[in-house]
């Protein structure tokens, strides 16, 4: 299984929400999981175009799935997620949530290297709630 | 005498005249990092126990005042390591026992294996960890017990009786009886049912009971007399320090009212 986390604007501290890639184990708001934090345990600011991913922690199930090797996690940047969202709209008429669009971006990348294979994507949410964000990003400058 | 016993004894000794003992809270390094040692000495003139707050980025049990003080301290680079190093290097520490209030993550980042010995060497007698539920606390409690350090347990007005008994039994130093369901800082009235709750906690606790959250006035402290062994004064004292006023004078007034 493949998981895709928010690569945001890039690898810098505060530019992404890629907790599993850059975080360390810790406790935030009651969960022992991977946390974006400094060496003193202070939680760091994050960024993602997707509000639902813009968080310094991650569901502890994901931390466990990574630790046990059941899921491999990679990242999609803001731009990659928005591109995948646009492609999904054009090709299927489906508007995924920007959170889910990260999975589409990861799936597209995986498909290139694995032609002919079947992929199942968990479409975890719809994107009508994201229209204000899309107007400021993907649709910027459009009438 | 184990360090955690120094806390219980200081509270009982101060409360022996009938008035609640004063547990005084300060955020380490607020408003100025370089004033930490001086503030500690000034508070130590009037406090029976001093609770030193380790600033944390996400202080979920705290209201506006302590959130603000934590942010200011963090911007100056205050960390658990700095607090322990500074305390360990002090030529003289206050006579009042010292507690550290920290959320769990800074303790984990420091390392639970080396924390108890470093804390004891810095003159710390115990810890308050507001985001650590009792059921998850075995590892930290065992580590602290090894150095004789307290882990204060917190109870609230909605803690069921059976759980109250378990928490009081496990508490070292004192039981922190939170006056309300909410965050620190807002002033609380002290109605009869709160006093009844304090009495219930005290009836089952083998260690002293201190009421905290929203204690700001001598009137509140007077009303608590006979129902608690001590009161914790946090946000109100942090505001005194923020204004640059004399913390000992404020604490004496609080107890004298």
Short mmCIF file of N, CA and C in Angstrom, two decimals, chain A:
data_model
loop_
_atom_site.label_atom_id
_atom_site.label_comp_id
_atom_site.label_asym_id
_atom_site.label_seq_id
_atom_site.Cartn_x
_atom_site.Cartn_y
_atom_site.Cartn_z
N UNK A 1 0.84 -1.20 0.00
CA UNK A 1 0.00 0.00 0.00
C UNK A 1 0.87 1.25 0.00
N UNK A 2 0.34 2.26 -0.61
CA UNK A 2 1.07 3.51 -0.74
C UNK A 2 0.27 4.62 -0.06
N UNK A 3 0.94 5.42 0.74
CA UNK A 3 0.31 6.59 1.35
C UNK A 3 0.99 7.84 0.83
N UNK A 4 0.23 8.91 0.69
CA UNK A 4 0.80 10.14 0.15
C UNK A 4 0.53 11.28 1.12
N UNK A 5 1.59 11.91 1.61
CA UNK A 5 1.38 13.03 2.53
C UNK A 5 1.71 14.35 1.88
N UNK A 6 1.40 15.42 2.61
CA UNK A 6 1.43 16.75 2.00
C UNK A 6 2.84 17.31 1.95
N UNK A 7 3.40 17.39 0.73
CA UNK A 7 4.73 17.96 0.53
C UNK A 7 4.73 19.48 0.49
N UNK A 8 3.55 20.08 0.43
CA UNK A 8 3.43 21.54 0.52
C UNK A 8 4.26 22.26 -0.52
N UNK A 9 5.02 23.24 -0.07
CA UNK A 9 5.88 24.04 -0.96
C UNK A 9 7.26 23.43 -1.12
N UNK A 10 7.59 22.44 -0.28
CA UNK A 10 8.92 21.85 -0.37
C UNK A 10 9.38 21.33 0.98
N UNK A 11 10.66 20.90 1.04
CA UNK A 11 11.13 20.18 2.23
C UNK A 11 11.46 21.05 3.45
N UNK A 12 11.45 22.37 3.33
CA UNK A 12 11.86 23.22 4.46
C UNK A 12 10.91 23.11 5.63
N UNK A 13 11.45 23.32 6.85
CA UNK A 13 10.63 23.31 8.06
C UNK A 13 9.57 24.40 7.96
N UNK A 14 8.31 24.02 8.15
CA UNK A 14 7.22 24.99 8.04
C UNK A 14 6.61 25.08 6.66
N UNK A 15 7.24 24.42 5.67
CA UNK A 15 6.75 24.50 4.29
C UNK A 15 5.86 23.33 3.90
N UNK A 16 5.74 22.34 4.78
CA UNK A 16 4.98 21.13 4.41
C UNK A 16 4.30 20.57 5.65
N UNK A 17 3.56 19.50 5.44
CA UNK A 17 2.95 18.76 6.56
C UNK A 17 3.33 17.29 6.45
N UNK A 18 4.53 17.03 5.95
CA UNK A 18 4.97 15.65 5.72
C UNK A 18 5.53 15.07 7.03
N UNK A 19 4.61 14.81 7.93
CA UNK A 19 4.94 14.40 9.29
C UNK A 19 5.71 13.09 9.33
N UNK A 20 5.29 12.14 8.47
CA UNK A 20 5.91 10.81 8.52
C UNK A 20 7.32 10.85 7.95
N UNK A 21 7.57 11.78 7.03
CA UNK A 21 8.89 11.89 6.42
C UNK A 21 9.85 12.66 7.33
N UNK A 22 9.37 13.79 7.87
CA UNK A 22 10.29 14.68 8.61
C UNK A 22 10.08 14.68 10.13
N UNK A 23 9.03 14.01 10.62
CA UNK A 23 8.71 14.08 12.04
C UNK A 23 9.48 13.07 12.88
N UNK A 24 9.28 13.20 14.19
CA UNK A 24 9.83 12.25 15.15
C UNK A 24 8.70 11.86 16.10
N UNK A 25 8.82 10.69 16.76
CA UNK A 25 7.74 10.28 17.67
C UNK A 25 7.56 11.28 18.82
N UNK A 26 6.32 11.51 19.19
CA UNK A 26 6.03 12.42 20.28
C UNK A 26 4.55 12.39 20.59
N UNK A 27 4.14 13.21 21.57
CA UNK A 27 2.73 13.27 21.95
C UNK A 27 2.21 14.68 21.69
N UNK A 28 1.17 14.76 20.89
CA UNK A 28 0.48 16.03 20.66
C UNK A 28 -1.02 15.79 20.76
N UNK A 29 -1.67 16.58 21.60
CA UNK A 29 -3.13 16.53 21.73
C UNK A 29 -3.63 15.10 21.95
N UNK A 30 -2.90 14.37 22.78
CA UNK A 30 -3.38 13.07 23.23
C UNK A 30 -2.96 11.88 22.40
N UNK A 31 -2.25 12.10 21.30
CA UNK A 31 -1.84 10.95 20.47
C UNK A 31 -0.32 10.81 20.49
N UNK A 32 0.14 9.57 20.64
CA UNK A 32 1.56 9.27 20.46
C UNK A 32 1.72 8.89 19.00
N UNK A 33 2.38 9.76 18.26
CA UNK A 33 2.48 9.55 16.81
C UNK A 33 3.70 10.31 16.30
N UNK A 34 3.78 10.46 14.99
CA UNK A 34 4.89 11.24 14.43
C UNK A 34 4.50 12.72 14.45
N UNK A 35 5.43 13.55 14.95
CA UNK A 35 5.16 14.97 15.15
C UNK A 35 6.27 15.79 14.49
N UNK A 36 5.90 16.86 13.82
CA UNK A 36 6.91 17.81 13.34
C UNK A 36 7.29 18.70 14.52
N UNK A 37 8.49 18.53 15.04
CA UNK A 37 8.88 19.20 16.28
C UNK A 37 10.37 19.49 16.26
N UNK A 38 10.78 20.41 17.14
CA UNK A 38 12.22 20.68 17.23
C UNK A 38 12.85 19.78 18.29
N UNK A 39 14.14 19.97 18.55
CA UNK A 39 14.86 19.05 19.43
C UNK A 39 14.38 19.16 20.88
N UNK A 40 13.65 20.26 21.21
CA UNK A 40 13.12 20.41 22.56
C UNK A 40 11.68 19.95 22.70
N UNK A 41 11.14 19.36 21.64
CA UNK A 41 9.77 18.88 21.72
C UNK A 41 8.73 19.95 21.45
N UNK A 42 9.16 21.10 20.93
CA UNK A 42 8.20 22.15 20.58
C UNK A 42 7.66 21.88 19.19
N UNK A 43 6.34 21.91 19.09
CA UNK A 43 5.67 21.56 17.85
C UNK A 43 5.84 22.69 16.83
N UNK A 44 6.12 22.31 15.58
CA UNK A 44 6.42 23.30 14.55
C UNK A 44 5.20 23.62 13.69
N UNK A 45 5.23 24.80 13.11
CA UNK A 45 4.17 25.22 12.18
C UNK A 45 4.28 24.39 10.90
N UNK A 46 3.16 24.27 10.21
CA UNK A 46 3.13 23.46 8.98
C UNK A 46 2.47 24.26 7.87
N UNK A 47 2.58 23.73 6.66
CA UNK A 47 1.85 24.29 5.53
C UNK A 47 1.37 23.17 4.61
N UNK A 48 0.13 23.32 4.13
CA UNK A 48 -0.36 22.53 3.00
C UNK A 48 -1.50 23.31 2.38
N UNK A 49 -1.64 23.19 1.07
CA UNK A 49 -2.76 23.83 0.40
C UNK A 49 -4.07 23.20 0.87
N UNK A 50 -3.96 21.99 1.40
CA UNK A 50 -5.13 21.28 1.90
C UNK A 50 -5.27 21.50 3.41
N UNK A 51 -6.35 22.16 3.81
CA UNK A 51 -6.53 22.48 5.23
C UNK A 51 -6.54 21.22 6.09
N UNK A 52 -7.10 20.14 5.57
CA UNK A 52 -7.22 18.91 6.35
C UNK A 52 -5.88 18.24 6.61
N UNK A 53 -4.88 18.56 5.81
CA UNK A 53 -3.55 17.95 6.01
C UNK A 53 -2.60 18.91 6.72
N UNK A 54 -3.03 20.15 6.93
CA UNK A 54 -2.15 21.19 7.46
C UNK A 54 -2.08 21.05 8.98
N UNK A 55 -1.36 20.05 9.45
CA UNK A 55 -1.33 19.71 10.87
C UNK A 55 0.04 19.12 11.20
N UNK A 56 0.52 19.37 12.43
CA UNK A 56 1.88 18.95 12.82
C UNK A 56 1.96 17.48 13.19
N UNK A 57 0.82 16.85 13.40
CA UNK A 57 0.81 15.42 13.71
C UNK A 57 0.17 14.65 12.58
N UNK A 58 -0.06 13.38 12.82
CA UNK A 58 -0.71 12.51 11.83
C UNK A 58 -1.45 11.44 12.62
N UNK A 59 -2.53 10.93 12.06
CA UNK A 59 -3.26 9.88 12.75
C UNK A 59 -2.31 8.77 13.16
N UNK A 60 -2.37 8.32 14.41
CA UNK A 60 -1.40 7.32 14.88
C UNK A 60 -1.48 5.99 14.11
N UNK A 61 -2.62 5.72 13.46
CA UNK A 61 -2.70 4.51 12.63
C UNK A 61 -1.65 4.57 11.52
N UNK A 62 -1.49 5.76 10.92
CA UNK A 62 -0.49 5.90 9.85
C UNK A 62 0.92 5.66 10.38
N UNK A 63 1.21 6.21 11.56
CA UNK A 63 2.54 6.02 12.15
C UNK A 63 2.80 4.52 12.37
N UNK A 64 1.76 3.82 12.81
CA UNK A 64 1.89 2.37 13.03
C UNK A 64 2.09 1.63 11.70
N UNK A 65 1.29 2.00 10.70
CA UNK A 65 1.39 1.33 9.40
C UNK A 65 2.77 1.55 8.78
N UNK A 66 3.34 2.72 9.02
CA UNK A 66 4.68 2.96 8.51
C UNK A 66 5.70 2.16 9.32
N UNK A 67 5.55 2.18 10.64
CA UNK A 67 6.53 1.51 11.51
C UNK A 67 6.54 0.00 11.26
N UNK A 68 5.38 -0.55 10.94
CA UNK A 68 5.31 -2.00 10.69
C UNK A 68 5.58 -2.34 9.23
N UNK A 69 5.81 -1.32 8.41
CA UNK A 69 6.18 -1.56 7.02
C UNK A 69 5.02 -1.95 6.11
N UNK A 70 3.80 -1.81 6.57
CA UNK A 70 2.66 -2.19 5.72
C UNK A 70 2.38 -1.15 4.65
N UNK A 71 2.71 0.09 4.94
CA UNK A 71 2.45 1.15 3.97
C UNK A 71 3.75 1.92 3.74
N UNK A 72 4.00 2.25 2.47
CA UNK A 72 5.12 3.12 2.14
C UNK A 72 4.56 4.52 1.92
N UNK A 73 5.19 5.49 2.55
CA UNK A 73 4.67 6.86 2.42
C UNK A 73 5.58 7.71 1.57
N UNK A 74 4.97 8.46 0.65
CA UNK A 74 5.72 9.46 -0.10
C UNK A 74 4.93 10.76 -0.06
N UNK A 75 5.41 11.75 -0.81
CA UNK A 75 4.77 13.06 -0.74
C UNK A 75 4.26 13.51 -2.10
N UNK A 76 3.28 14.38 -2.07
CA UNK A 76 2.91 15.16 -3.25
C UNK A 76 2.91 16.62 -2.82
N UNK A 77 3.47 17.47 -3.66
CA UNK A 77 3.49 18.90 -3.33
C UNK A 77 2.10 19.50 -3.57
N UNK A 78 1.94 20.73 -3.12
CA UNK A 78 0.69 21.46 -3.40
C UNK A 78 0.37 21.43 -4.90
N UNK A 79 1.37 21.77 -5.72
CA UNK A 79 1.14 21.87 -7.17
C UNK A 79 0.79 20.51 -7.76
N UNK A 80 1.48 19.47 -7.33
CA UNK A 80 1.17 18.13 -7.85
C UNK A 80 -0.25 17.71 -7.49
N UNK A 81 -0.66 18.04 -6.27
CA UNK A 81 -2.01 17.68 -5.84
C UNK A 81 -3.05 18.44 -6.65
N UNK A 82 -2.80 19.72 -6.89
CA UNK A 82 -3.77 20.53 -7.66
C UNK A 82 -3.84 20.06 -9.12
N UNK A 83 -2.69 19.69 -9.70
CA UNK A 83 -2.68 19.14 -11.06
C UNK A 83 -3.51 17.87 -11.14
N UNK A 84 -3.32 17.01 -10.15
CA UNK A 84 -4.05 15.74 -10.15
C UNK A 84 -5.54 15.98 -9.97
N UNK A 85 -5.88 16.98 -9.15
CA UNK A 85 -7.29 17.33 -8.95
C UNK A 85 -7.91 17.77 -10.28
N UNK A 86 -7.18 18.62 -11.03
CA UNK A 86 -7.69 19.12 -12.31
C UNK A 86 -7.88 17.96 -13.29
N UNK A 87 -6.92 17.05 -13.32
CA UNK A 87 -6.99 15.92 -14.25
C UNK A 87 -8.19 15.03 -13.92
N UNK A 88 -8.41 14.82 -12.64
CA UNK A 88 -9.54 13.99 -12.22
C UNK A 88 -10.87 14.65 -12.62
N UNK A 89 -10.93 15.97 -12.47
CA UNK A 89 -12.14 16.70 -12.89
C UNK A 89 -12.38 16.53 -14.39
N UNK A 90 -11.32 16.76 -15.17
CA UNK A 90 -11.46 16.71 -16.63
C UNK A 90 -11.77 15.31 -17.11
N UNK A 91 -11.07 14.32 -16.58
CA UNK A 91 -11.17 12.96 -17.11
C UNK A 91 -12.42 12.23 -16.60
N UNK A 92 -12.81 12.50 -15.37
CA UNK A 92 -13.88 11.70 -14.77
C UNK A 92 -15.10 12.53 -14.35
N UNK A 93 -14.95 13.85 -14.33
CA UNK A 93 -16.05 14.67 -13.84
C UNK A 93 -16.22 14.54 -12.32
N UNK A 94 -15.17 14.11 -11.68
CA UNK A 94 -15.21 13.96 -10.21
C UNK A 94 -14.31 15.02 -9.60
N UNK A 95 -14.87 15.75 -8.65
CA UNK A 95 -14.09 16.76 -7.94
C UNK A 95 -13.66 16.18 -6.59
N UNK A 96 -12.40 15.69 -6.50
CA UNK A 96 -11.97 15.15 -5.19
C UNK A 96 -11.57 16.27 -4.24
N UNK A 97 -11.57 15.97 -2.97
CA UNK A 97 -11.03 16.91 -1.99
C UNK A 97 -9.54 17.09 -2.26
N UNK A 98 -8.99 18.23 -1.84
CA UNK A 98 -7.56 18.45 -2.09
C UNK A 98 -6.73 17.44 -1.29
N UNK A 99 -7.23 17.01 -0.13
CA UNK A 99 -6.55 15.95 0.63
C UNK A 99 -6.40 14.72 -0.27
N UNK A 100 -7.54 14.29 -0.85
CA UNK A 100 -7.57 13.09 -1.69
C UNK A 100 -6.73 13.28 -2.96
N UNK A 101 -6.69 14.52 -3.44
CA UNK A 101 -5.93 14.79 -4.67
C UNK A 101 -4.45 14.41 -4.48
N UNK A 102 -3.95 14.46 -3.26
CA UNK A 102 -2.58 14.01 -3.02
C UNK A 102 -2.45 12.53 -3.37
N UNK A 103 -3.47 11.75 -3.04
CA UNK A 103 -3.44 10.31 -3.38
C UNK A 103 -3.46 10.13 -4.90
N UNK A 104 -4.26 10.95 -5.58
CA UNK A 104 -4.29 10.85 -7.05
C UNK A 104 -2.91 11.18 -7.63
N UNK A 105 -2.25 12.19 -7.07
CA UNK A 105 -0.92 12.55 -7.57
C UNK A 105 0.05 11.39 -7.36
N UNK A 106 -0.03 10.76 -6.20
CA UNK A 106 0.85 9.62 -5.92
C UNK A 106 0.52 8.44 -6.83
N UNK A 107 -0.77 8.23 -7.08
CA UNK A 107 -1.19 7.11 -7.93
C UNK A 107 -0.72 7.33 -9.37
N UNK A 108 -0.81 8.56 -9.82
CA UNK A 108 -0.37 8.87 -11.19
C UNK A 108 1.12 8.58 -11.35
N UNK A 109 1.87 8.96 -10.36
CA UNK A 109 3.33 8.72 -10.40
C UNK A 109 3.61 7.21 -10.40
N UNK A 110 2.89 6.48 -9.53
CA UNK A 110 3.11 5.02 -9.43
C UNK A 110 2.71 4.34 -10.73
N UNK A 111 1.62 4.84 -11.35
CA UNK A 111 1.12 4.21 -12.58
C UNK A 111 2.14 4.32 -13.72
N UNK A 112 2.86 5.42 -13.74
CA UNK A 112 3.87 5.60 -14.80
C UNK A 112 4.92 4.49 -14.73
N UNK A 113 5.27 4.12 -13.52
CA UNK A 113 6.31 3.09 -13.35
C UNK A 113 5.74 1.69 -13.38
N UNK A 114 4.43 1.55 -13.35
CA UNK A 114 3.81 0.22 -13.28
C UNK A 114 2.68 0.11 -14.29
N UNK A 115 3.01 0.22 -15.56
CA UNK A 115 1.94 0.24 -16.58
C UNK A 115 1.12 -1.05 -16.56
N UNK A 116 -0.17 -0.90 -16.76
CA UNK A 116 -1.06 -2.07 -16.85
C UNK A 116 -1.54 -2.59 -15.52
N UNK A 117 -0.97 -2.08 -14.42
CA UNK A 117 -1.38 -2.57 -13.10
C UNK A 117 -2.67 -1.87 -12.65
N UNK A 118 -3.43 -2.54 -11.80
CA UNK A 118 -4.65 -1.93 -11.28
C UNK A 118 -4.36 -1.17 -9.98
N UNK A 119 -5.05 -0.07 -9.82
CA UNK A 119 -4.86 0.78 -8.63
C UNK A 119 -6.22 1.05 -8.01
N UNK A 120 -6.29 0.93 -6.71
CA UNK A 120 -7.51 1.31 -5.99
C UNK A 120 -7.18 2.52 -5.12
N UNK A 121 -7.90 3.60 -5.34
CA UNK A 121 -7.65 4.82 -4.56
C UNK A 121 -8.79 5.03 -3.57
N UNK A 122 -8.43 5.30 -2.34
CA UNK A 122 -9.45 5.65 -1.36
C UNK A 122 -9.82 7.12 -1.55
N UNK A 123 -10.98 7.37 -2.17
CA UNK A 123 -11.38 8.77 -2.42
C UNK A 123 -12.07 9.27 -1.15
N UNK A 124 -11.26 9.86 -0.29
CA UNK A 124 -11.69 10.07 1.09
C UNK A 124 -12.60 11.28 1.27
N UNK A 125 -12.74 12.12 0.24
CA UNK A 125 -13.61 13.28 0.44
C UNK A 125 -13.83 14.02 -0.85
N UNK A 126 -14.89 14.81 -0.88
CA UNK A 126 -15.20 15.55 -2.10
C UNK A 126 -14.75 17.00 -1.96
N UNK A 127 -14.58 17.64 -3.14
CA UNK A 127 -13.88 18.92 -3.13
C UNK A 127 -14.74 20.15 -3.19
N UNK A 128 -16.06 20.01 -3.12
CA UNK A 128 -16.87 21.24 -3.19
C UNK A 128 -16.55 22.17 -2.02
N UNK A 129 -16.18 21.60 -0.88
CA UNK A 129 -15.77 22.41 0.26
C UNK A 129 -14.49 23.19 -0.02
N UNK A 130 -13.74 22.75 -1.04
CA UNK A 130 -12.44 23.36 -1.32
C UNK A 130 -12.52 24.47 -2.36
N UNK A 131 -13.72 24.79 -2.85
CA UNK A 131 -13.80 25.79 -3.94
C UNK A 131 -13.14 27.12 -3.60
N UNK A 132 -13.32 27.66 -2.37
CA UNK A 132 -12.63 28.92 -2.08
C UNK A 132 -11.11 28.81 -2.26
N UNK A 133 -10.53 27.66 -1.85
CA UNK A 133 -9.09 27.46 -2.02
C UNK A 133 -8.74 27.33 -3.50
N UNK A 134 -9.57 26.60 -4.25
CA UNK A 134 -9.29 26.38 -5.68
C UNK A 134 -9.39 27.70 -6.45
N UNK A 135 -10.33 28.58 -6.02
CA UNK A 135 -10.44 29.88 -6.68
C UNK A 135 -9.17 30.70 -6.51
N UNK A 136 -8.49 30.47 -5.38
CA UNK A 136 -7.27 31.24 -5.11
C UNK A 136 -6.02 30.57 -5.70
N UNK A 137 -6.15 29.31 -6.14
CA UNK A 137 -4.97 28.59 -6.64
C UNK A 137 -5.19 28.16 -8.08
N UNK A 138 -5.82 27.01 -8.26
CA UNK A 138 -6.00 26.41 -9.59
C UNK A 138 -6.75 27.34 -10.53
N UNK A 139 -7.77 28.02 -10.02
CA UNK A 139 -8.65 28.81 -10.88
C UNK A 139 -8.27 30.29 -10.87
N UNK A 140 -7.11 30.60 -10.30
CA UNK A 140 -6.71 32.00 -10.15
C UNK A 140 -6.64 32.67 -11.53
N UNK A 141 -7.27 33.82 -11.63
CA UNK A 141 -7.24 34.55 -12.89
C UNK A 141 -8.32 34.14 -13.87
N UNK A 142 -9.04 33.06 -13.56
CA UNK A 142 -10.13 32.64 -14.45
C UNK A 142 -11.40 33.42 -14.12
N UNK A 143 -12.20 33.69 -15.10
CA UNK A 143 -13.42 34.48 -14.84
C UNK A 143 -14.43 33.73 -14.00
#
